[in-house]
mmCIF file of N, CA, C and O in Angstrom:
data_model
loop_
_atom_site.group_PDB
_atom_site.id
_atom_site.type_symbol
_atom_site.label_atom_id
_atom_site.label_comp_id
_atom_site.label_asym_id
_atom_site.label_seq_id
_atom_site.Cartn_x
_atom_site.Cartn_y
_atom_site.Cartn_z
ATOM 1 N N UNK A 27 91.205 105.187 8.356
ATOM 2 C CA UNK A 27 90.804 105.193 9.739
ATOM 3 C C UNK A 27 91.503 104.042 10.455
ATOM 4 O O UNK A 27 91.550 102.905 9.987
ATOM 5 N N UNK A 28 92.089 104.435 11.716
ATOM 6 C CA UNK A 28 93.110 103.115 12.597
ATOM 7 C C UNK A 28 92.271 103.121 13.400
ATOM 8 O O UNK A 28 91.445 103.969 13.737
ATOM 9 N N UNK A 29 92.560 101.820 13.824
ATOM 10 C CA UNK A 29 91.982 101.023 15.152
ATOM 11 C C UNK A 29 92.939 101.342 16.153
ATOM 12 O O UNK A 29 94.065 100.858 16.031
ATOM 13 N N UNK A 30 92.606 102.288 17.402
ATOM 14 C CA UNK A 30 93.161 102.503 18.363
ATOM 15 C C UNK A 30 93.391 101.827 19.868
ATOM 16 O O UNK A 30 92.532 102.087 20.710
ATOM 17 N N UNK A 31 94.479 100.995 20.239
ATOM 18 C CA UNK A 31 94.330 100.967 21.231
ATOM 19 C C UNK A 31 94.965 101.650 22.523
ATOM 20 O O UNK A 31 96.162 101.550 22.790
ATOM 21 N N UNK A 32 93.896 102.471 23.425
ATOM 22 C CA UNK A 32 94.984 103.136 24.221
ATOM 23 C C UNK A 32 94.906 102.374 25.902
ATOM 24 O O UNK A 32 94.088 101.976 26.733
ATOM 25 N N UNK A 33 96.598 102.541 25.638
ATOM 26 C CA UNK A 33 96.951 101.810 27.526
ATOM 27 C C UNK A 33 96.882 103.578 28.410
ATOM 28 O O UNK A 33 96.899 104.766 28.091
ATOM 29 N N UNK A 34 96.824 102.966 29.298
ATOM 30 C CA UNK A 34 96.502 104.318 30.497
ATOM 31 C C UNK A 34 96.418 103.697 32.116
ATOM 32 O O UNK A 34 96.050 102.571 32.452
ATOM 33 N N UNK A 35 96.848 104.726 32.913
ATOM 34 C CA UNK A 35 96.831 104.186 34.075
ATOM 35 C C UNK A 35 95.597 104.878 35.183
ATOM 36 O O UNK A 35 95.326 106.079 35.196
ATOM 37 N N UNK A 36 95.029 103.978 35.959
ATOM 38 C CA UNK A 36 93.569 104.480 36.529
ATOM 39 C C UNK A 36 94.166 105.970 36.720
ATOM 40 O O UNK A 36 93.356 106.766 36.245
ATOM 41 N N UNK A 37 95.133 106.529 37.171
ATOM 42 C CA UNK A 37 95.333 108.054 37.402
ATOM 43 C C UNK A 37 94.977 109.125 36.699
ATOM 44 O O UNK A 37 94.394 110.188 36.911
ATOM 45 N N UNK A 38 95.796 108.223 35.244
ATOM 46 C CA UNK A 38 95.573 109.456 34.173
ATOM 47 C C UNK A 38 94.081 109.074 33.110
ATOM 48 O O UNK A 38 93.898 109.168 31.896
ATOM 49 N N UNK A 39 93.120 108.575 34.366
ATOM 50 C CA UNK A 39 91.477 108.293 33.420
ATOM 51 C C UNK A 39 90.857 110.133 32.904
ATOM 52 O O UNK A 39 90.060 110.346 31.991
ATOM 53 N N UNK A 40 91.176 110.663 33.341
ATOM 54 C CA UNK A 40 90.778 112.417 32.601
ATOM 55 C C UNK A 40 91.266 112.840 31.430
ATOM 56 O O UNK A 40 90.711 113.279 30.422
ATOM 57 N N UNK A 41 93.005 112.535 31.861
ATOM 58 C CA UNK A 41 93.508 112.911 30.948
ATOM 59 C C UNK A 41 93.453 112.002 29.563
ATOM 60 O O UNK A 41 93.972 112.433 28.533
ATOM 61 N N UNK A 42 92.716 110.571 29.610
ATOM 62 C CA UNK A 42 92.933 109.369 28.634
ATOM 63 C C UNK A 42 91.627 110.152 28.106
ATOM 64 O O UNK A 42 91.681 110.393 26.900
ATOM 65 N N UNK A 43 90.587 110.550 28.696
ATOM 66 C CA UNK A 43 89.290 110.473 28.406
ATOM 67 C C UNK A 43 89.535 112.553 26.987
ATOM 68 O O UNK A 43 89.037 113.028 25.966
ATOM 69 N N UNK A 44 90.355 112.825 27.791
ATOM 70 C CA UNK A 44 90.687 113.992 26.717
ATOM 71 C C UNK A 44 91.371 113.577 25.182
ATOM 72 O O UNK A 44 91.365 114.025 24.035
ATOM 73 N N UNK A 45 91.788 112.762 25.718
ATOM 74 C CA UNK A 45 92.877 112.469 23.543
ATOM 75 C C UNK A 45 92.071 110.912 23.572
ATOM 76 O O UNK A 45 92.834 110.194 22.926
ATOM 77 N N UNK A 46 91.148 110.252 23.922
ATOM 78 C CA UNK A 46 89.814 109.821 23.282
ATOM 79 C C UNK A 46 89.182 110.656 22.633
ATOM 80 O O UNK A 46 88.814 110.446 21.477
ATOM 81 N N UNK A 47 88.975 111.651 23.226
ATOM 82 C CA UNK A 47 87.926 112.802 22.493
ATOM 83 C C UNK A 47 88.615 113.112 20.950
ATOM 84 O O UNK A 47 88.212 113.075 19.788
ATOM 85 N N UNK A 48 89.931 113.446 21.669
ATOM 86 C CA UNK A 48 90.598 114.270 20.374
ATOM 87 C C UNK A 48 90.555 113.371 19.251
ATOM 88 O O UNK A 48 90.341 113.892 18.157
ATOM 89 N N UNK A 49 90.750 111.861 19.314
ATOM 90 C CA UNK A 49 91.413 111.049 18.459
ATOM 91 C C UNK A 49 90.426 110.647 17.660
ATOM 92 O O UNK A 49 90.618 110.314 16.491
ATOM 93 N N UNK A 50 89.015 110.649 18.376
ATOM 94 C CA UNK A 50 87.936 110.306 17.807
ATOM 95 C C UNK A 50 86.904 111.485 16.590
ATOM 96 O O UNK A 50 85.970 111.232 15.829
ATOM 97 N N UNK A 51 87.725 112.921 16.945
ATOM 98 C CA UNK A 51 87.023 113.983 16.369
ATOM 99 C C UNK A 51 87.873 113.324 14.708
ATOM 100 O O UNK A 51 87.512 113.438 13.537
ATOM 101 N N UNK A 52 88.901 112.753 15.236
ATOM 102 C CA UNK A 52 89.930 112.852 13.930
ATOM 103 C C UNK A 52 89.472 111.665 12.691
ATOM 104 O O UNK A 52 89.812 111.409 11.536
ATOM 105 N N UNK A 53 88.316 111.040 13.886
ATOM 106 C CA UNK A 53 87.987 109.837 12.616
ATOM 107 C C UNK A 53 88.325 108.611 13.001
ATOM 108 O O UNK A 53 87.957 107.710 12.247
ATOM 109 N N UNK A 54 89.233 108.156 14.462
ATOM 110 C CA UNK A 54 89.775 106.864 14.008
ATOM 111 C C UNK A 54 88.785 106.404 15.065
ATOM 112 O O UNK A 54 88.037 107.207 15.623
ATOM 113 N N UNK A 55 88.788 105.054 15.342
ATOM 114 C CA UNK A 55 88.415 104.388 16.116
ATOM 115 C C UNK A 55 89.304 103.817 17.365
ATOM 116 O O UNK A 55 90.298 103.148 17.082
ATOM 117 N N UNK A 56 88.957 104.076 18.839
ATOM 118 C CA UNK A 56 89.752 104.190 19.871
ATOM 119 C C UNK A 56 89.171 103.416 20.695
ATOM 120 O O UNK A 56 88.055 103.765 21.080
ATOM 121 N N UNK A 57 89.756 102.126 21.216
ATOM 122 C CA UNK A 57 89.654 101.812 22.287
ATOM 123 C C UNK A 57 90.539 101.845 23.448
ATOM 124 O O UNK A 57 91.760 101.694 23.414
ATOM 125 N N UNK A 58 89.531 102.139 24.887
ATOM 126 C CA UNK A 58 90.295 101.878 25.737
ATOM 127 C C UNK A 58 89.415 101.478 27.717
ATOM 128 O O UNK A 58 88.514 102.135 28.240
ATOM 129 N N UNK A 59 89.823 100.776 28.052
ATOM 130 C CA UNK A 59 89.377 100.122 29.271
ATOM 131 C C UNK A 59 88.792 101.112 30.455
ATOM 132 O O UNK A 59 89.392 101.351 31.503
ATOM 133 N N UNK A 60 87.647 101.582 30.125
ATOM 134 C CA UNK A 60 87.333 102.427 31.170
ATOM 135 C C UNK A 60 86.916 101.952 32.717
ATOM 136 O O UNK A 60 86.695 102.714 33.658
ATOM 137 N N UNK A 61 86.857 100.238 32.735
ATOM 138 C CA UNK A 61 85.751 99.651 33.649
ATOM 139 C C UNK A 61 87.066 99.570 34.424
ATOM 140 O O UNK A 61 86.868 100.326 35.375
ATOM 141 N N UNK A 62 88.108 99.146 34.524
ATOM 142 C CA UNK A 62 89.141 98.539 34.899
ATOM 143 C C UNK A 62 89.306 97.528 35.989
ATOM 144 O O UNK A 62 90.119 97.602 36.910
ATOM 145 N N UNK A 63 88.113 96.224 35.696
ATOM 146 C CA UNK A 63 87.599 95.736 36.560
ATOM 147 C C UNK A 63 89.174 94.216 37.004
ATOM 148 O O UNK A 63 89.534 93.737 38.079
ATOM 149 N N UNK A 64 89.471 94.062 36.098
ATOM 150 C CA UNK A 64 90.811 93.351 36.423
ATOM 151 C C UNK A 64 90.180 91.487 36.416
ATOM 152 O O UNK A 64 89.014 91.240 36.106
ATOM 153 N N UNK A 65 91.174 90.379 36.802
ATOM 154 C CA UNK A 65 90.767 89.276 36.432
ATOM 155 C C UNK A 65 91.693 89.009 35.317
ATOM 156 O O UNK A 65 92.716 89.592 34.956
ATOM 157 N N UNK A 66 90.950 87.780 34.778
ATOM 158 C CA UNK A 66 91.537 86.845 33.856
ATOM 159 C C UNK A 66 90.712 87.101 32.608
ATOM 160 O O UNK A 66 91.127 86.914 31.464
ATOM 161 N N UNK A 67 89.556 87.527 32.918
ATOM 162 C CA UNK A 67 88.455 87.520 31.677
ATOM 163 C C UNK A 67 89.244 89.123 31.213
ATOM 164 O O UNK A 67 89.805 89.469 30.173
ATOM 165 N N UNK A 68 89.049 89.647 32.151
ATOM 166 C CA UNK A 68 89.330 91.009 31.381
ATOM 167 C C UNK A 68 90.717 91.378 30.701
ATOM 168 O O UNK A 68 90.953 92.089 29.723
ATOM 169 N N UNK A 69 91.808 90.443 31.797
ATOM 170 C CA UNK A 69 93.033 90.540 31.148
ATOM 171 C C UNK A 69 93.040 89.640 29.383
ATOM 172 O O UNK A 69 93.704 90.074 28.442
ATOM 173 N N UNK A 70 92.382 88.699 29.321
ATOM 174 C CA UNK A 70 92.467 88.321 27.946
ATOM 175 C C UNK A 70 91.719 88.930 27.177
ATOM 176 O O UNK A 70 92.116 89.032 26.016
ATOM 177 N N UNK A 71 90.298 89.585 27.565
ATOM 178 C CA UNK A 71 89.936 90.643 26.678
ATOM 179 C C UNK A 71 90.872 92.066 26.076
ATOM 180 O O UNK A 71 90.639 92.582 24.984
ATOM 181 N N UNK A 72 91.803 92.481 26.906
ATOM 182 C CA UNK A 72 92.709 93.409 26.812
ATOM 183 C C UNK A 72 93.833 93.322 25.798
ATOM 184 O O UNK A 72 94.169 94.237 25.046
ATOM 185 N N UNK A 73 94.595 91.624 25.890
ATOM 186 C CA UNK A 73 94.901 91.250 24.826
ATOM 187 C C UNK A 73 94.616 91.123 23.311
ATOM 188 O O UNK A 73 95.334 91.447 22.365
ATOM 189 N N UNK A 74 93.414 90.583 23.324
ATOM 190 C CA UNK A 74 92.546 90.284 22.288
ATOM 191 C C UNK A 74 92.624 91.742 21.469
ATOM 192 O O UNK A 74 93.034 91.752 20.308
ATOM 193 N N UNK A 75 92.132 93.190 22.259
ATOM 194 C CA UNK A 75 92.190 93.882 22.176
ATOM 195 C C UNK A 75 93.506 94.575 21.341
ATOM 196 O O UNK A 75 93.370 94.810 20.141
ATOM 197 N N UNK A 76 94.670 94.862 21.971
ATOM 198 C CA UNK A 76 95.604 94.995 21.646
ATOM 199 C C UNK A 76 96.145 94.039 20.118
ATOM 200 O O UNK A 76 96.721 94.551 19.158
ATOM 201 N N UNK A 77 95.881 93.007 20.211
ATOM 202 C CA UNK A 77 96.068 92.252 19.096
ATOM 203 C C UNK A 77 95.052 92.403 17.918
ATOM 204 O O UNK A 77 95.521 92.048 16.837
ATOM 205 N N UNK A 78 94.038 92.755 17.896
ATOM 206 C CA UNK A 78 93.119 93.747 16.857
ATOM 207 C C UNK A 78 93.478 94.875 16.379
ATOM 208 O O UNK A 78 93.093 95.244 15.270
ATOM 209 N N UNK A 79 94.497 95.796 17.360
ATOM 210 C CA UNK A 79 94.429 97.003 16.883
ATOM 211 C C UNK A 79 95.269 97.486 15.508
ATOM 212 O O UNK A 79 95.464 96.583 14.694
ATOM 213 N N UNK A 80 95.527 98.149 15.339
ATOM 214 C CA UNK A 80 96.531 98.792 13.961
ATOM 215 C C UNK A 80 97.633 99.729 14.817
ATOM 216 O O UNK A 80 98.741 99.929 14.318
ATOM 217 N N UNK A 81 97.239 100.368 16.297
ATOM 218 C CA UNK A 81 98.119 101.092 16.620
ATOM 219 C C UNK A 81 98.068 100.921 18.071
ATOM 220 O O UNK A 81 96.957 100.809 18.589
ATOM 221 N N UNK A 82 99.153 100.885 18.823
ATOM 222 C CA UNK A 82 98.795 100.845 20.456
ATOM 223 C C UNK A 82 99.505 102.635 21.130
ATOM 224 O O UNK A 82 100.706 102.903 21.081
ATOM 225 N N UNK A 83 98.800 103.276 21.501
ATOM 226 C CA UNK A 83 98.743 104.327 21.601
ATOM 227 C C UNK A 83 99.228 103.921 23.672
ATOM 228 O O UNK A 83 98.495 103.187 24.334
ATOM 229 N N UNK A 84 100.465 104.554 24.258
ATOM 230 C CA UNK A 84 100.695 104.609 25.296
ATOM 231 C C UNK A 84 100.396 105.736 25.824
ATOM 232 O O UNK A 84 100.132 106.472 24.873
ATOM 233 N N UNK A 85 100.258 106.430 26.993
ATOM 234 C CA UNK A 85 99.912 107.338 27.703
ATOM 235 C C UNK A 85 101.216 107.149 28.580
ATOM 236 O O UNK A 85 101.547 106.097 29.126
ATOM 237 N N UNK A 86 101.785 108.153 28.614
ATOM 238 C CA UNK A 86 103.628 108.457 29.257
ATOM 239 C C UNK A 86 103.358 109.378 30.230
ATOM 240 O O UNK A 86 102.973 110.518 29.970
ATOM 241 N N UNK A 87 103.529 108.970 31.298
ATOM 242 C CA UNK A 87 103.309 109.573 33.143
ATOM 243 C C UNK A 87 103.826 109.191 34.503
ATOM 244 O O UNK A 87 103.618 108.021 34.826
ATOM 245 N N UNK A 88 104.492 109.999 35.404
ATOM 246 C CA UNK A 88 104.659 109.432 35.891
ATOM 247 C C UNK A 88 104.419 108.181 36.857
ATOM 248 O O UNK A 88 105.234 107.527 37.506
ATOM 249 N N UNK A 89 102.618 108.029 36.702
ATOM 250 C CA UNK A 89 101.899 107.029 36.689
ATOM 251 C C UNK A 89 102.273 105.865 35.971
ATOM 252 O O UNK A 89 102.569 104.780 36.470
ATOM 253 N N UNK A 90 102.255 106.036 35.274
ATOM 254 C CA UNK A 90 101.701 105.157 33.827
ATOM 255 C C UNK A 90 102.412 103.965 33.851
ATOM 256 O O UNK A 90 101.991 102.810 33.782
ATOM 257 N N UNK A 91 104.028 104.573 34.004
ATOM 258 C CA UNK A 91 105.508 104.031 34.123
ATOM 259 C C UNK A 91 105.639 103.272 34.855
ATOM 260 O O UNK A 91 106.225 102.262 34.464
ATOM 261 N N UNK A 92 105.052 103.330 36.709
ATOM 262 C CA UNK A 92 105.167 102.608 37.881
ATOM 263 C C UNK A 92 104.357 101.436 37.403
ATOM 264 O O UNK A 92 104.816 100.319 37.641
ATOM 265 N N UNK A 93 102.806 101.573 36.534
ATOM 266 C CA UNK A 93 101.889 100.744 36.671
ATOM 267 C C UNK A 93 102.132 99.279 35.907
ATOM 268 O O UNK A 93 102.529 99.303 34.742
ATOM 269 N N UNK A 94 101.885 97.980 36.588
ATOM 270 C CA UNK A 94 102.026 97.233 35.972
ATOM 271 C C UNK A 94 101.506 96.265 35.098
ATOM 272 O O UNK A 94 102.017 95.207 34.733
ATOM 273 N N UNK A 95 100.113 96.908 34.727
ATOM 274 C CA UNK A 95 99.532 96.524 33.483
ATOM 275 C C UNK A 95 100.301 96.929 32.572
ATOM 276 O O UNK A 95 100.897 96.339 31.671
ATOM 277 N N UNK A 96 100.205 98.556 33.048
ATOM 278 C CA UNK A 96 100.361 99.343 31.269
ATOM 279 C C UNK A 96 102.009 98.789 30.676
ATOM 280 O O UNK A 96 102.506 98.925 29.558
ATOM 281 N N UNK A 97 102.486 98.229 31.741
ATOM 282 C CA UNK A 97 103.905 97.861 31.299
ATOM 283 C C UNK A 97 104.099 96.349 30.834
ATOM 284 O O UNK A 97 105.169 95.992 30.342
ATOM 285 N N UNK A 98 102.981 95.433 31.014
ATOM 286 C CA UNK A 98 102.557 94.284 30.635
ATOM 287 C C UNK A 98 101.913 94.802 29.354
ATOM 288 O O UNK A 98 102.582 94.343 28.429
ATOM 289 N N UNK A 99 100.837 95.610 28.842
ATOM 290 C CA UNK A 99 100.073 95.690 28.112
ATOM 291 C C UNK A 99 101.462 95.847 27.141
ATOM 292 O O UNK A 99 101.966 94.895 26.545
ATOM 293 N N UNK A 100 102.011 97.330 27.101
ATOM 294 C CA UNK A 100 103.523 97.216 26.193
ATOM 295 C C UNK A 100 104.488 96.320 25.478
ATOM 296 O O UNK A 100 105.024 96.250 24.372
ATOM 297 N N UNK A 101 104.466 95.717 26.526
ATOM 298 C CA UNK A 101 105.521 94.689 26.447
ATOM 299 C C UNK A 101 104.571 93.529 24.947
ATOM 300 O O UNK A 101 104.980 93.213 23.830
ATOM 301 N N UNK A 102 103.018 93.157 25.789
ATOM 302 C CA UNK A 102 102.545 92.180 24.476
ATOM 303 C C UNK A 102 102.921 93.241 23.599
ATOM 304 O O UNK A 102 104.101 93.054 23.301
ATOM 305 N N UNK A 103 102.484 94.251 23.052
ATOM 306 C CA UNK A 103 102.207 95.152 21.815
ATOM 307 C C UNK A 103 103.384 95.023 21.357
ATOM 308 O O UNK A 103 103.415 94.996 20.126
ATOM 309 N N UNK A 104 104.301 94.939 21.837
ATOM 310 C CA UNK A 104 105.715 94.815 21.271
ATOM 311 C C UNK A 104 105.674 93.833 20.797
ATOM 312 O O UNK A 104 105.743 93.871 19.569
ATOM 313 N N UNK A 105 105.568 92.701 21.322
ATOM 314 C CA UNK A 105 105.819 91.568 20.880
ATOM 315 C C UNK A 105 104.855 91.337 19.617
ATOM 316 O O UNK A 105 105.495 91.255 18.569
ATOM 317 N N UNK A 106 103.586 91.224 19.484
ATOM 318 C CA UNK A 106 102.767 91.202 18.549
ATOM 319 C C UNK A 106 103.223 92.088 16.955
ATOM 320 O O UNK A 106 102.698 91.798 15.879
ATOM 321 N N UNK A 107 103.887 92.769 17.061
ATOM 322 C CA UNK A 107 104.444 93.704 16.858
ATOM 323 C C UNK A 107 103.508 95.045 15.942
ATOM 324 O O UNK A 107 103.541 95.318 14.742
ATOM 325 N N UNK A 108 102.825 95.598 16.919
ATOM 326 C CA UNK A 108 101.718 96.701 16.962
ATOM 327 C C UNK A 108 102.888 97.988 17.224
ATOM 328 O O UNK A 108 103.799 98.143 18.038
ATOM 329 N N UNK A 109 102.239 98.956 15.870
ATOM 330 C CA UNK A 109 103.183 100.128 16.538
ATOM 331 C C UNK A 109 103.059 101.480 17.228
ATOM 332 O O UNK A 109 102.261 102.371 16.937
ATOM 333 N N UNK A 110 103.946 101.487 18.154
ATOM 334 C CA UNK A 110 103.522 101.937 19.296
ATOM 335 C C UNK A 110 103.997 103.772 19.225
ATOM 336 O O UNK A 110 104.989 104.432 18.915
ATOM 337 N N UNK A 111 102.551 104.024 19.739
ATOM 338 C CA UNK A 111 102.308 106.143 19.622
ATOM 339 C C UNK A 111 102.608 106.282 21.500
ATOM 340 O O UNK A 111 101.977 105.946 22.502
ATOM 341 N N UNK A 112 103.520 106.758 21.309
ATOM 342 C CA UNK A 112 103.674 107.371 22.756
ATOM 343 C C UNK A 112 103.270 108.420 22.778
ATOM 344 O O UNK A 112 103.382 109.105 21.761
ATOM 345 N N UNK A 113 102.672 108.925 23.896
ATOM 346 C CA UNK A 113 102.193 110.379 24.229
ATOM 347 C C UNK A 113 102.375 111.055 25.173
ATOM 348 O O UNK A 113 101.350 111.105 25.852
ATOM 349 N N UNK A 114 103.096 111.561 25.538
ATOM 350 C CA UNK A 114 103.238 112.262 27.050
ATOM 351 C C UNK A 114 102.853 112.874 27.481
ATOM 352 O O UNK A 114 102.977 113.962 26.918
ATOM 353 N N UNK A 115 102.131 112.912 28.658
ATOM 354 C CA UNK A 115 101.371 113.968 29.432
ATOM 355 C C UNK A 115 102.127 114.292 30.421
ATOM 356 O O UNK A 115 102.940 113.756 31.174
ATOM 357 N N UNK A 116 101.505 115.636 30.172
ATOM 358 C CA UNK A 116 101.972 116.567 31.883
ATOM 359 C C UNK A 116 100.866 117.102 32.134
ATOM 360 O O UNK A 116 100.225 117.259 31.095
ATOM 361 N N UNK A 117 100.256 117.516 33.186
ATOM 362 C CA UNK A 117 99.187 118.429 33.714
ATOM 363 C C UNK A 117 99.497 119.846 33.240
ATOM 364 O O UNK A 117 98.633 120.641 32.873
ATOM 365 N N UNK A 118 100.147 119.967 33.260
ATOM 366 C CA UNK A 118 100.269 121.569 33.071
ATOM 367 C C UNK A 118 99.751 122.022 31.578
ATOM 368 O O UNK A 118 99.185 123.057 31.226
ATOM 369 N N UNK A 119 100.100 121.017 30.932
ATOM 370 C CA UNK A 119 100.415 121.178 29.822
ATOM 371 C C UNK A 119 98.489 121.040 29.248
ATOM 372 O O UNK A 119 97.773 121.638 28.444
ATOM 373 N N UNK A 120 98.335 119.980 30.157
ATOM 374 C CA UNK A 120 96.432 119.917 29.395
ATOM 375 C C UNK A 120 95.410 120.660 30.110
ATOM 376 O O UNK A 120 94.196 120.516 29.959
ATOM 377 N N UNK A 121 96.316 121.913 31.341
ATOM 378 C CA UNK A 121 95.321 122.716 32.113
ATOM 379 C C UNK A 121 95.695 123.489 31.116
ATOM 380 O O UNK A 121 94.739 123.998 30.531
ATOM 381 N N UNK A 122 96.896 123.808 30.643
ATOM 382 C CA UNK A 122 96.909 124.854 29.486
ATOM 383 C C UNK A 122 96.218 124.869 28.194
ATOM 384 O O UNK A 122 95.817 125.799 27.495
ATOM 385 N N UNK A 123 96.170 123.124 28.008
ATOM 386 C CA UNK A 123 94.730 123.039 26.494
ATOM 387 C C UNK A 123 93.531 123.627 27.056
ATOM 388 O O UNK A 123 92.994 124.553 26.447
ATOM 389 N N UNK A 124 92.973 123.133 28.315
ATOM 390 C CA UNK A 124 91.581 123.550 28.477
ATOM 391 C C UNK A 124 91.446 124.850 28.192
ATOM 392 O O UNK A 124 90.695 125.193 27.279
ATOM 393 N N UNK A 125 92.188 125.813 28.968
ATOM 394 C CA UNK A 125 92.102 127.385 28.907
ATOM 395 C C UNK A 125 91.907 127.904 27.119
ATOM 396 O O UNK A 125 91.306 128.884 26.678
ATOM 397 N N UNK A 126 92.532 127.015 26.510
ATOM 398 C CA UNK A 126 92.840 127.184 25.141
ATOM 399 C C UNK A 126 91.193 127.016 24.845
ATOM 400 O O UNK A 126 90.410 127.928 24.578
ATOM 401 N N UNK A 127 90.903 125.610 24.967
ATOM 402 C CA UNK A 127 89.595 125.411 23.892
ATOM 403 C C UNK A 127 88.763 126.213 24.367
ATOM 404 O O UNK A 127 87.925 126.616 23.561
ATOM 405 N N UNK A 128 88.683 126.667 25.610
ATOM 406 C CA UNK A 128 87.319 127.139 26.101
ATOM 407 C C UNK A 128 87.258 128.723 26.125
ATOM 408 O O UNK A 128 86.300 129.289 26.652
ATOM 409 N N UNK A 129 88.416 129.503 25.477
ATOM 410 C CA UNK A 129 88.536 130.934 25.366
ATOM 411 C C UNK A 129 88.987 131.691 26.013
ATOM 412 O O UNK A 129 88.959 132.878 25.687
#
């Protein structure tokens, strides 16, 4: 079981909150910043975070990319050297899962 950490940008909070679900059916343990209250406390909690994990799981959007946490958050994970699960989302692609799971 890995310790998950996932970066995400306030946009894609639906789509983060869907492969939470998934990742968690799978067994591992996932964190990720739902409050996104910002600061100094929270930015070193985020770290802390990231530096616990076993895996830093990115969320790839055209969001995600502009945002400049998730590109700060990266950058530590790199450095720490946490290895990094990219995932790419498209909408289309997770209106097409829903239709899937739900029949």
């Amino acid at each position: 079981m890995a310790n998950i950490f996932l970066s995400y940008c306030r946009e894609d909070q639906d789509k983060a909150e869907i492969i939470v679900n998934d990742i968690k059916k799978l067994g591992h343990n996932i964190w990720f910043d739902k409050e996104l209250t910002g600061g100094q406390d929270w930015w070193d909690q985020i770290l802390k975070k990231i530096r616990g994990s076993d895996i830093f799981a990115f969320i790839i959007s055209s969001e995600s990319l502009k945002s400049q946490a998730c590109n700060y958050e990266y950058t530590y994970a790199d450095e720490v050297l946490r290895p990094i699960l990219p995932i790419v989302v498209l909408e289309s692609y997770l209106e097409n899962w829903r239709i899937m799971e739900n029949g």
